Amino acid sequence: MSTTTVVAPAADETCAYCGSRIFEHDPICVRDCEANCGSPAYFCNYACLAAHVDEEDLTAGNACEWSPGE
């Protein structure tokens, strides 16, 4: 099992979607832990995260399907 180090973002960190400073809003940090828990992406709020997910088509395929017992 790999370990991930948590580090607070810089005070002037910007949103991966809109470019706003994240700490002027309600920031969210996400990581892709399917790809070795790479660098985090910061979003200033859930609206920017949702827009990013929609634009990148990240809910396509089995990401939005769940079958208990499989």
mmCIF file of the C-alpha atoms, coordinates in Angstrom:
data_MODEL
# 
_entry.id   MODEL 
# 
loop_
_atom_site.group_PDB 
_atom_site.id 
_atom_site.type_symbol 
_atom_site.label_atom_id 
_atom_site.label_alt_id 
_atom_site.label_comp_id 
_atom_site.label_asym_id 
_atom_site.label_entity_id 
_atom_site.label_seq_id 
_atom_site.pdbx_PDB_ins_code 
_atom_site.Cartn_x 
_atom_site.Cartn_y 
_atom_site.Cartn_z 
_atom_site.occupancy 
_atom_site.B_iso_or_equiv 
_atom_site.pdbx_formal_charge 
_atom_site.auth_seq_id 
_atom_site.auth_comp_id 
_atom_site.auth_asym_id 
_atom_site.auth_atom_id 
_atom_site.pdbx_PDB_model_num 
ATOM 1  C CA . MET A 1 1  ? 0.000   0.000  0.000   1.00 0.00 ? 1  MET A CA 1 
ATOM 2  C CA . SER A 1 2  ? 1.417   3.388  -0.967  1.00 0.00 ? 2  SER A CA 1 
ATOM 3  C CA . THR A 1 3  ? 1.380   6.420  1.273   1.00 0.00 ? 3  THR A CA 1 
ATOM 4  C CA . THR A 1 4  ? 0.292   9.891  0.238   1.00 0.00 ? 4  THR A CA 1 
ATOM 5  C CA . THR A 1 5  ? 1.682   12.953 1.956   1.00 0.00 ? 5  THR A CA 1 
ATOM 6  C CA . VAL A 1 6  ? -0.819  15.720 2.562   1.00 0.00 ? 6  VAL A CA 1 
ATOM 7  C CA . VAL A 1 7  ? 0.517   19.239 2.143   1.00 0.00 ? 7  VAL A CA 1 
ATOM 8  C CA . ALA A 1 8  ? -1.548  22.412 2.356   1.00 0.00 ? 8  ALA A CA 1 
ATOM 9  C CA . PRO A 1 9  ? -1.656  24.350 -0.921  1.00 0.00 ? 9  PRO A CA 1 
ATOM 10 C CA . ALA A 1 10 ? 0.052   27.710 -1.244  1.00 0.00 ? 10 ALA A CA 1 
ATOM 11 C CA . ALA A 1 11 ? -1.932  30.765 -0.202  1.00 0.00 ? 11 ALA A CA 1 
ATOM 12 C CA . ASP A 1 12 ? -2.081  31.935 -3.821  1.00 0.00 ? 12 ASP A CA 1 
ATOM 13 C CA . GLU A 1 13 ? -3.045  28.528 -5.328  1.00 0.00 ? 13 GLU A CA 1 
ATOM 14 C CA . THR A 1 14 ? -5.472  28.919 -8.219  1.00 0.00 ? 14 THR A CA 1 
ATOM 15 C CA . CYS A 1 15 ? -8.450  26.852 -9.337  1.00 0.00 ? 15 CYS A CA 1 
ATOM 16 C CA . ALA A 1 16 ? -7.653  24.225 -11.982 1.00 0.00 ? 16 ALA A CA 1 
ATOM 17 C CA . TYR A 1 17 ? -10.870 25.183 -13.787 1.00 0.00 ? 17 TYR A CA 1 
ATOM 18 C CA . CYS A 1 18 ? -11.438 28.942 -13.590 1.00 0.00 ? 18 CYS A CA 1 
ATOM 19 C CA . GLY A 1 19 ? -8.118  30.335 -12.324 1.00 0.00 ? 19 GLY A CA 1 
ATOM 20 C CA . SER A 1 20 ? -9.574  32.050 -9.228  1.00 0.00 ? 20 SER A CA 1 
ATOM 21 C CA . ARG A 1 21 ? -7.597  31.930 -6.017  1.00 0.00 ? 21 ARG A CA 1 
ATOM 22 C CA . ILE A 1 22 ? -8.994  28.921 -4.156  1.00 0.00 ? 22 ILE A CA 1 
ATOM 23 C CA . PHE A 1 23 ? -8.870  30.382 -0.655  1.00 0.00 ? 23 PHE A CA 1 
ATOM 24 C CA . GLU A 1 24 ? -11.203 33.206 -1.669  1.00 0.00 ? 24 GLU A CA 1 
ATOM 25 C CA . HIS A 1 25 ? -13.911 30.531 -1.985  1.00 0.00 ? 25 HIS A CA 1 
ATOM 26 C CA . ASP A 1 26 ? -14.709 27.036 -0.615  1.00 0.00 ? 26 ASP A CA 1 
ATOM 27 C CA . PRO A 1 27 ? -11.740 24.980 -1.941  1.00 0.00 ? 27 PRO A CA 1 
ATOM 28 C CA . ILE A 1 28 ? -11.731 21.309 -2.873  1.00 0.00 ? 28 ILE A CA 1 
ATOM 29 C CA . CYS A 1 29 ? -8.686  19.113 -3.478  1.00 0.00 ? 29 CYS A CA 1 
ATOM 30 C CA . VAL A 1 30 ? -8.906  16.027 -5.688  1.00 0.00 ? 30 VAL A CA 1 
ATOM 31 C CA . ARG A 1 31 ? -6.374  13.374 -6.669  1.00 0.00 ? 31 ARG A CA 1 
ATOM 32 C CA . ASP A 1 32 ? -6.447  10.620 -9.246  1.00 0.00 ? 32 ASP A CA 1 
ATOM 33 C CA . CYS A 1 33 ? -5.519  7.661  -7.075  1.00 0.00 ? 33 CYS A CA 1 
ATOM 34 C CA . GLU A 1 34 ? -6.008  5.240  -9.950  1.00 0.00 ? 34 GLU A CA 1 
ATOM 35 C CA . ALA A 1 35 ? -2.841  6.753  -11.414 1.00 0.00 ? 35 ALA A CA 1 
ATOM 36 C CA . ASN A 1 36 ? -0.532  6.471  -8.395  1.00 0.00 ? 36 ASN A CA 1 
ATOM 37 C CA . CYS A 1 37 ? -2.156  9.344  -6.451  1.00 0.00 ? 37 CYS A CA 1 
ATOM 38 C CA . GLY A 1 38 ? -0.431  11.997 -8.526  1.00 0.00 ? 38 GLY A CA 1 
ATOM 39 C CA . SER A 1 39 ? -0.369  15.695 -7.836  1.00 0.00 ? 39 SER A CA 1 
ATOM 40 C CA . PRO A 1 40 ? -3.580  17.148 -6.445  1.00 0.00 ? 40 PRO A CA 1 
ATOM 41 C CA . ALA A 1 41 ? -5.826  19.453 -8.444  1.00 0.00 ? 41 ALA A CA 1 
ATOM 42 C CA . TYR A 1 42 ? -7.492  22.290 -6.579  1.00 0.00 ? 42 TYR A CA 1 
ATOM 43 C CA . PHE A 1 43 ? -10.896 23.723 -7.377  1.00 0.00 ? 43 PHE A CA 1 
ATOM 44 C CA . CYS A 1 44 ? -12.319 26.864 -5.768  1.00 0.00 ? 44 CYS A CA 1 
ATOM 45 C CA . ASN A 1 45 ? -15.770 25.284 -5.263  1.00 0.00 ? 45 ASN A CA 1 
ATOM 46 C CA . TYR A 1 46 ? -18.002 22.365 -6.223  1.00 0.00 ? 46 TYR A CA 1 
ATOM 47 C CA . ALA A 1 47 ? -19.393 24.231 -9.258  1.00 0.00 ? 47 ALA A CA 1 
ATOM 48 C CA . CYS A 1 48 ? -15.934 24.410 -10.870 1.00 0.00 ? 48 CYS A CA 1 
ATOM 49 C CA . LEU A 1 49 ? -15.272 20.754 -10.028 1.00 0.00 ? 49 LEU A CA 1 
ATOM 50 C CA . ALA A 1 50 ? -18.629 19.734 -11.550 1.00 0.00 ? 50 ALA A CA 1 
ATOM 51 C CA . ALA A 1 51 ? -17.993 21.819 -14.684 1.00 0.00 ? 51 ALA A CA 1 
ATOM 52 C CA . HIS A 1 52 ? -14.530 20.220 -15.052 1.00 0.00 ? 52 HIS A CA 1 
ATOM 53 C CA . VAL A 1 53 ? -16.009 16.720 -14.680 1.00 0.00 ? 53 VAL A CA 1 
ATOM 54 C CA . ASP A 1 54 ? -18.652 17.506 -17.323 1.00 0.00 ? 54 ASP A CA 1 
ATOM 55 C CA . GLU A 1 55 ? -16.225 19.087 -19.807 1.00 0.00 ? 55 GLU A CA 1 
ATOM 56 C CA . GLU A 1 56 ? -13.705 16.255 -19.478 1.00 0.00 ? 56 GLU A CA 1 
ATOM 57 C CA . ASP A 1 57 ? -16.482 13.629 -19.725 1.00 0.00 ? 57 ASP A CA 1 
ATOM 58 C CA . LEU A 1 58 ? -15.209 11.987 -16.540 1.00 0.00 ? 58 LEU A CA 1 
ATOM 59 C CA . THR A 1 59 ? -18.493 10.223 -15.805 1.00 0.00 ? 59 THR A CA 1 
ATOM 60 C CA . ALA A 1 60 ? -18.392 8.168  -19.005 1.00 0.00 ? 60 ALA A CA 1 
ATOM 61 C CA . GLY A 1 61 ? -18.099 4.404  -18.779 1.00 0.00 ? 61 GLY A CA 1 
ATOM 62 C CA . ASN A 1 62 ? -18.106 2.491  -15.540 1.00 0.00 ? 62 ASN A CA 1 
ATOM 63 C CA . ALA A 1 63 ? -17.300 5.536  -13.405 1.00 0.00 ? 63 ALA A CA 1 
ATOM 64 C CA . CYS A 1 64 ? -21.004 6.157  -12.858 1.00 0.00 ? 64 CYS A CA 1 
ATOM 65 C CA . GLU A 1 65 ? -22.163 2.531  -12.743 1.00 0.00 ? 65 GLU A CA 1 
ATOM 66 C CA . TRP A 1 66 ? -22.079 0.378  -9.652  1.00 0.00 ? 66 TRP A CA 1 
ATOM 67 C CA . SER A 1 67 ? -23.243 -3.189 -9.368  1.00 0.00 ? 67 SER A CA 1 
ATOM 68 C CA . PRO A 1 68 ? -23.046 -4.567 -5.835  1.00 0.00 ? 68 PRO A CA 1 
ATOM 69 C CA . GLY A 1 69 ? -21.609 -8.038 -5.687  1.00 0.00 ? 69 GLY A CA 1 
ATOM 70 C CA . GLU A 1 70 ? -19.436 -7.776 -8.789  1.00 0.00 ? 70 GLU A CA 1 
# 
